Short mmCIF file of C-alpha atoms in Angstrom, two decimals:
data_model
loop_
_atom_site.label_atom_id
_atom_site.label_comp_id
_atom_site.label_asym_id
_atom_site.label_seq_id
_atom_site.Cartn_x
_atom_site.Cartn_y
_atom_site.Cartn_z
CA MET W 1 -53.17 82.04 172.36
CA ALA W 2 -53.08 84.59 175.18
CA PHE W 3 -52.52 87.43 172.70
CA LEU W 4 -55.34 86.12 170.53
CA GLU W 5 -57.76 85.83 173.44
CA ALA W 6 -56.89 89.36 174.52
CA GLY W 7 -57.54 90.71 171.01
CA LEU W 8 -53.93 91.79 170.57
CA LEU W 9 -52.69 89.46 167.85
CA GLU W 10 -52.23 90.79 164.31
CA GLU W 11 -49.99 88.08 162.81
CA PHE W 12 -48.30 84.95 164.12
CA TRP W 13 -45.10 83.95 162.32
CA THR W 14 -43.56 80.50 162.55
CA CYS W 15 -41.63 78.14 160.32
CA VAL W 16 -44.12 75.30 159.82
CA ASN W 17 -47.86 75.04 160.43
CA TRP W 18 -48.38 71.31 160.01
CA LYS W 19 -51.83 70.04 159.10
CA LYS W 20 -52.67 66.82 160.91
CA ASN W 21 -54.39 64.18 158.78
CA GLY W 22 -53.69 66.08 155.57
CA LEU W 23 -52.06 64.54 152.49
CA LEU W 24 -48.51 65.42 153.58
CA ASP W 25 -49.22 64.12 157.05
CA ARG W 26 -50.33 60.76 155.63
CA LEU W 27 -47.16 60.58 153.53
CA ALA W 28 -45.05 61.44 156.58
CA ALA W 29 -46.61 58.44 158.34
CA LEU W 30 -44.11 56.26 156.45
CA SER W 31 -41.78 57.33 159.26
CA ALA W 32 -43.59 57.51 162.61
CA ARG W 33 -40.74 59.52 164.09
CA PHE W 34 -40.81 62.04 161.23
CA GLN W 35 -44.57 62.42 161.46
CA LYS W 36 -44.44 62.87 165.22
CA GLU W 37 -41.79 65.59 164.91
CA LEU W 38 -43.79 67.46 162.27
CA ARG W 39 -47.00 67.18 164.24
CA ARG W 40 -45.33 69.07 167.06
CA ARG W 41 -45.56 72.04 164.67
CA SER W 42 -49.36 71.99 164.57
CA PHE W 43 -51.41 74.83 166.04
CA PRO W 44 -54.99 75.38 167.27
CA VAL W 45 -57.47 76.12 164.51
CA GLU W 46 -58.28 79.46 166.16
CA LEU W 47 -54.84 80.72 165.13
CA ALA W 48 -55.24 79.78 161.45
CA PRO W 49 -56.27 83.26 160.18
CA PHE W 50 -53.21 84.81 161.82
CA ILE W 51 -50.50 82.29 160.95
CA ARG W 52 -47.78 83.16 158.43
CA THR W 53 -45.07 80.61 157.63
CA VAL W 54 -41.53 80.37 156.27
CA PRO W 55 -41.35 76.58 155.96
CA TRP W 56 -38.70 75.45 153.52
CA ARG W 57 -35.58 75.55 155.70
CA GLU W 58 -37.26 73.88 158.67
CA LEU W 59 -38.72 71.17 156.46
CA GLY W 60 -35.27 70.74 154.93
CA ARG W 61 -33.75 70.43 158.39
CA GLN W 62 -36.23 67.76 159.41
CA GLY W 63 -35.77 65.87 156.13
CA ALA W 64 -31.96 66.00 156.36
CA ALA W 65 -32.13 64.66 159.90
CA GLN W 66 -34.28 61.75 158.75
CA ILE W 67 -31.84 60.62 156.06
CA GLY W 68 -28.71 61.32 158.09
CA TRP W 69 -27.27 64.22 156.07
CA GLU W 70 -25.61 65.85 159.07
CA GLN W 71 -23.41 68.07 156.90
CA LEU W 72 -26.54 70.03 155.98
CA THR W 73 -27.51 70.74 159.60
CA ARG W 74 -24.43 70.49 161.81
CA ASP W 75 -22.62 73.84 161.46
CA GLU W 76 -24.06 77.31 162.03
CA ASP W 77 -23.69 78.27 158.37
CA ALA W 78 -25.02 74.97 157.00
CA LEU W 79 -28.00 75.26 154.67
CA PHE W 80 -30.49 73.65 157.07
CA SER W 81 -28.91 74.35 160.45
CA VAL W 82 -31.05 75.54 163.37
CA ASP W 83 -29.31 78.91 163.09
CA ALA W 84 -30.12 79.15 159.38
CA VAL W 85 -33.77 78.36 160.15
CA TYR W 86 -33.96 81.10 162.80
CA ARG W 87 -32.24 83.68 160.60
CA SER W 88 -34.51 82.88 157.65
CA LEU W 89 -37.64 83.42 159.75
CA ASP W 90 -36.17 86.58 161.28
CA ARG W 91 -35.40 88.08 157.87
CA ARG W 92 -38.87 87.35 156.54
CA VAL W 93 -40.63 88.91 159.53
CA ALA W 94 -38.31 91.94 159.26
CA GLN W 95 -39.38 92.40 155.64
CA GLU W 96 -43.02 92.38 156.68
CA VAL W 97 -42.41 94.93 159.41
CA ALA W 98 -40.40 97.20 157.10
CA ALA W 99 -43.16 97.01 154.45
CA GLY W 100 -45.52 98.92 156.73
CA LEU W 101 -47.32 96.41 158.95
CA THR W 102 -49.56 98.46 161.25
CA ILE W 103 -48.63 97.33 164.74
CA LYS W 104 -47.44 98.82 168.02
CA ALA W 105 -45.30 95.97 169.32
CA ILE W 106 -43.58 92.77 168.23
CA TYR W 107 -42.80 89.73 170.38
CA ALA W 108 -39.82 87.59 169.38
CA TYR W 109 -37.46 84.97 170.78
CA ASP W 110 -33.78 84.50 171.47
CA ASP W 111 -31.69 83.90 168.30
CA GLY W 112 -34.51 84.90 165.94
CA ALA W 113 -35.14 88.57 166.63
CA LEU W 114 -32.26 90.78 165.44
CA ASP W 115 -33.37 91.76 161.93
CA THR W 116 -36.97 92.07 163.07
CA PHE W 117 -36.04 94.36 165.96
CA ARG W 118 -33.88 96.52 163.70
CA ALA W 119 -36.79 96.98 161.30
CA ALA W 120 -39.16 97.67 164.20
CA LYS W 121 -36.88 100.31 165.73
CA LYS W 122 -36.81 102.26 162.47
CA ARG W 123 -40.61 102.53 162.64
CA GLY W 124 -40.93 103.21 166.36
CA ILE W 125 -42.42 99.80 167.13
CA LYS W 126 -41.85 98.40 170.61
CA CYS W 127 -39.72 95.25 170.84
CA ILE W 128 -40.61 92.54 173.38
CA PHE W 129 -37.93 89.89 173.72
CA GLU W 130 -38.46 86.51 175.35
CA HIS W 131 -35.25 85.00 176.63
CA PRO W 132 -36.31 81.50 177.72
CA THR W 133 -33.07 80.47 179.41
CA ILE W 134 -30.07 82.00 181.14
CA TYR W 135 -27.86 84.33 179.16
CA TRP W 136 -25.08 82.94 176.99
CA ARG W 137 -22.23 84.14 179.19
CA MET W 138 -23.49 82.09 182.13
CA VAL W 139 -24.25 79.15 179.82
CA ARG W 140 -20.63 79.18 178.69
CA GLN W 141 -19.40 79.34 182.27
CA ILE W 142 -21.55 76.34 183.23
CA GLN W 143 -20.47 74.37 180.17
CA ARG W 144 -16.78 75.12 180.73
CA GLU W 145 -17.14 73.76 184.27
CA GLU W 146 -18.89 70.67 182.88
CA ALA W 147 -16.15 70.15 180.31
CA GLU W 148 -13.46 70.39 182.99
CA LEU W 149 -15.26 67.96 185.30
CA HIS W 150 -16.21 65.53 182.51
CA PRO W 151 -14.08 65.96 179.37
CA GLU W 152 -15.92 63.09 177.69
CA TRP W 153 -19.03 65.29 177.64
CA ALA W 154 -17.30 68.25 175.97
CA PRO W 155 -18.49 67.37 172.41
CA THR W 156 -22.12 67.61 173.59
CA LEU W 157 -21.75 71.11 175.03
CA GLY W 158 -22.96 73.16 172.09
CA ALA W 159 -22.53 76.66 173.52
CA LEU W 160 -18.76 76.23 173.63
CA GLY W 161 -18.76 76.03 169.85
CA ASP W 162 -20.90 79.11 169.17
CA SER W 163 -19.20 81.59 166.85
CA GLU W 164 -18.38 85.16 167.85
CA GLU W 165 -20.86 86.33 165.22
CA LYS W 166 -23.68 84.36 166.82
CA LEU W 167 -22.83 85.67 170.28
CA ALA W 168 -22.69 89.24 168.97
CA ARG W 169 -26.19 88.78 167.50
CA LYS W 170 -27.44 87.66 170.91
CA ASP W 171 -26.03 90.79 172.54
CA GLN W 172 -27.56 93.03 169.87
CA GLU W 173 -30.99 91.41 170.22
CA LEU W 174 -30.99 92.06 173.94
CA ALA W 175 -29.72 95.62 173.52
CA LEU W 176 -32.57 96.47 171.10
CA ALA W 177 -35.33 95.10 173.34
CA ASP W 178 -37.71 97.50 175.09
CA LEU W 179 -38.97 94.72 177.33
CA VAL W 180 -37.32 91.40 178.19
CA VAL W 181 -39.29 88.43 179.51
CA THR W 182 -37.38 85.77 181.45
CA PRO W 183 -38.54 82.53 183.12
CA SER W 184 -36.95 83.14 186.53
CA SER W 185 -35.22 85.67 188.75
CA PHE W 186 -31.90 83.93 188.05
CA ALA W 187 -32.30 84.36 184.29
CA LYS W 188 -33.37 87.96 184.86
CA LYS W 189 -30.20 88.66 186.83
CA GLN W 190 -28.04 87.31 183.99
CA CYS W 191 -29.78 89.42 181.31
CA ARG W 192 -29.96 92.72 183.17
CA PRO W 193 -26.28 93.82 182.87
CA CYS W 194 -26.47 93.35 179.07
CA SER W 195 -29.67 95.33 178.52
CA GLY W 196 -30.95 98.79 179.26
CA ALA W 197 -34.52 97.51 178.98
CA ASP W 198 -36.89 96.62 181.76
CA VAL W 199 -36.36 92.93 182.52
CA PRO W 200 -39.37 91.40 184.29
CA SER W 201 -39.50 87.72 185.11
CA THR W 202 -42.49 85.44 184.81
CA ARG W 203 -43.13 83.01 187.62
CA GLY W 204 -40.51 80.30 187.63
CA ALA W 205 -38.96 77.90 190.08
CA LEU W 206 -35.28 77.85 190.95
CA TRP W 207 -33.76 75.68 193.59
CA ARG W 208 -30.24 74.89 194.67
CA TRP W 209 -29.27 71.26 194.93
CA SER W 210 -26.47 71.56 197.49
CA GLY W 211 -27.77 71.30 201.03
CA TRP W 212 -31.44 71.22 200.01
CA ARG W 213 -33.89 68.63 201.29
CA PRO W 214 -37.71 68.66 201.16
CA PRO W 215 -39.41 69.34 204.52
CA GLY W 216 -40.08 66.20 206.53
CA LEU W 217 -37.65 64.02 204.58
CA GLY W 218 -36.03 61.58 206.96
CA ALA W 219 -32.40 60.57 206.98
CA GLU W 220 -33.20 57.18 205.43
CA GLU W 221 -35.78 58.48 202.96
CA ARG W 222 -33.87 60.34 200.29
CA GLN W 223 -35.48 59.55 196.98
CA ILE W 224 -36.51 62.77 195.26
CA ALA W 225 -38.79 63.23 192.24
CA CYS W 226 -38.37 66.37 190.14
CA SER W 227 -40.24 67.72 187.13
CA PHE W 228 -38.33 69.91 184.69
CA CYS W 229 -40.27 71.52 181.84
CA ARG W 230 -37.38 72.11 179.47
CA SER W 231 -34.87 70.00 177.58
CA VAL W 232 -32.46 68.25 179.94
CA GLU W 233 -28.87 68.22 178.76
CA PRO W 234 -25.32 68.43 180.12
CA GLY W 235 -25.11 72.07 179.08
CA LYS W 236 -27.59 72.89 181.87
CA GLY W 237 -25.41 71.24 184.51
CA THR W 238 -27.60 68.16 184.83
CA ARG W 239 -24.62 65.85 185.26
CA LEU W 240 -23.87 67.42 188.65
CA PRO W 241 -27.01 66.44 190.57
CA ILE W 242 -27.47 63.18 188.69
CA GLY W 243 -24.03 61.76 189.22
CA GLY W 244 -21.38 64.45 189.44
CA ASN W 245 -18.63 65.22 191.90
CA ARG W 246 -20.74 67.12 194.40
CA PRO W 247 -21.13 65.29 197.72
CA SER W 248 -24.89 65.81 197.80
CA ALA W 249 -25.26 63.85 194.59
CA ALA W 250 -24.10 60.67 196.27
CA LYS W 251 -26.59 60.99 199.15
CA HIS W 252 -29.78 61.12 197.15
CA ARG W 253 -31.51 59.11 194.48
CA VAL W 254 -33.09 61.34 191.89
CA HIS W 255 -35.91 60.68 189.44
CA LEU W 256 -36.33 63.34 186.76
CA ASN W 257 -39.30 63.89 184.46
CA TRP W 258 -39.01 66.52 181.77
CA THR W 259 -41.00 68.06 178.96
CA SER W 260 -39.03 69.50 176.05
CA SER W 261 -39.74 72.98 174.76
CA GLN W 262 -41.86 73.69 171.67
CA PRO W 263 -40.41 75.23 168.50
CA ARG W 264 -39.76 78.93 168.78
CA ARG W 265 -42.04 81.40 167.14
CA SER W 266 -42.51 85.10 166.55
CA GLY W 267 -45.70 86.97 167.32
CA VAL W 268 -46.80 90.32 166.00
CA LEU W 269 -49.13 92.41 168.14
CA ARG W 270 -51.99 94.47 166.78
CA SER W 271 -52.16 98.23 167.16
CA GLY W 272 -54.96 99.94 169.02
#
């Protein structure tokens, strides 16, 4: 919406643009969970003239999840895996860019930018890359530590199972970027050694658990409430403050609220 309001948006590419209260939406109501998930892929009406979609793999992924066909979504190379969805969208946007779309810059996200950036580079189009989390090398380090501390959690630590091909794509995406946007100074620090691009960071909060206590908190008053606007999972080290082996975890009671992230999208910026 910020690009639209600034008059910079030429096209907005995503997998699904779900129409609330349409015929398909009423059919999806047979499963409240399915309908709710699809409605998360709805967008403001102001974006309608700019939206372009590549829906079939994402709809297949959602449908397979509903009927329990995990073999179609579980592995990276599965027909309806998250990785297959990202690559499908990436390829389609790359085709549009290569066909002569008149733009000066393209804005894309982690895991769904490689083919698009390659096409953009051939035409001298600037590549803006949003990396919404810490870089994969640090993710792996965190998850290895989690797996060592809590082996029973190892099957839930997805980054440990990423293929070399997927990791190579991540490195290539970052290397092609002219500008990298990160959510915090910590994420910026992790990306910088892998990219020659400028790596700014948007405003974000980062705090260390060990030894930290809010001002004015008494010795007997140690209940802390935290809000975390991302998915919360063991891969992000959440087991440590909640109930891990660190001494500080035993001294405090923690209440966490979180808001999961929205589906990833690609934006294309207008020239001029």
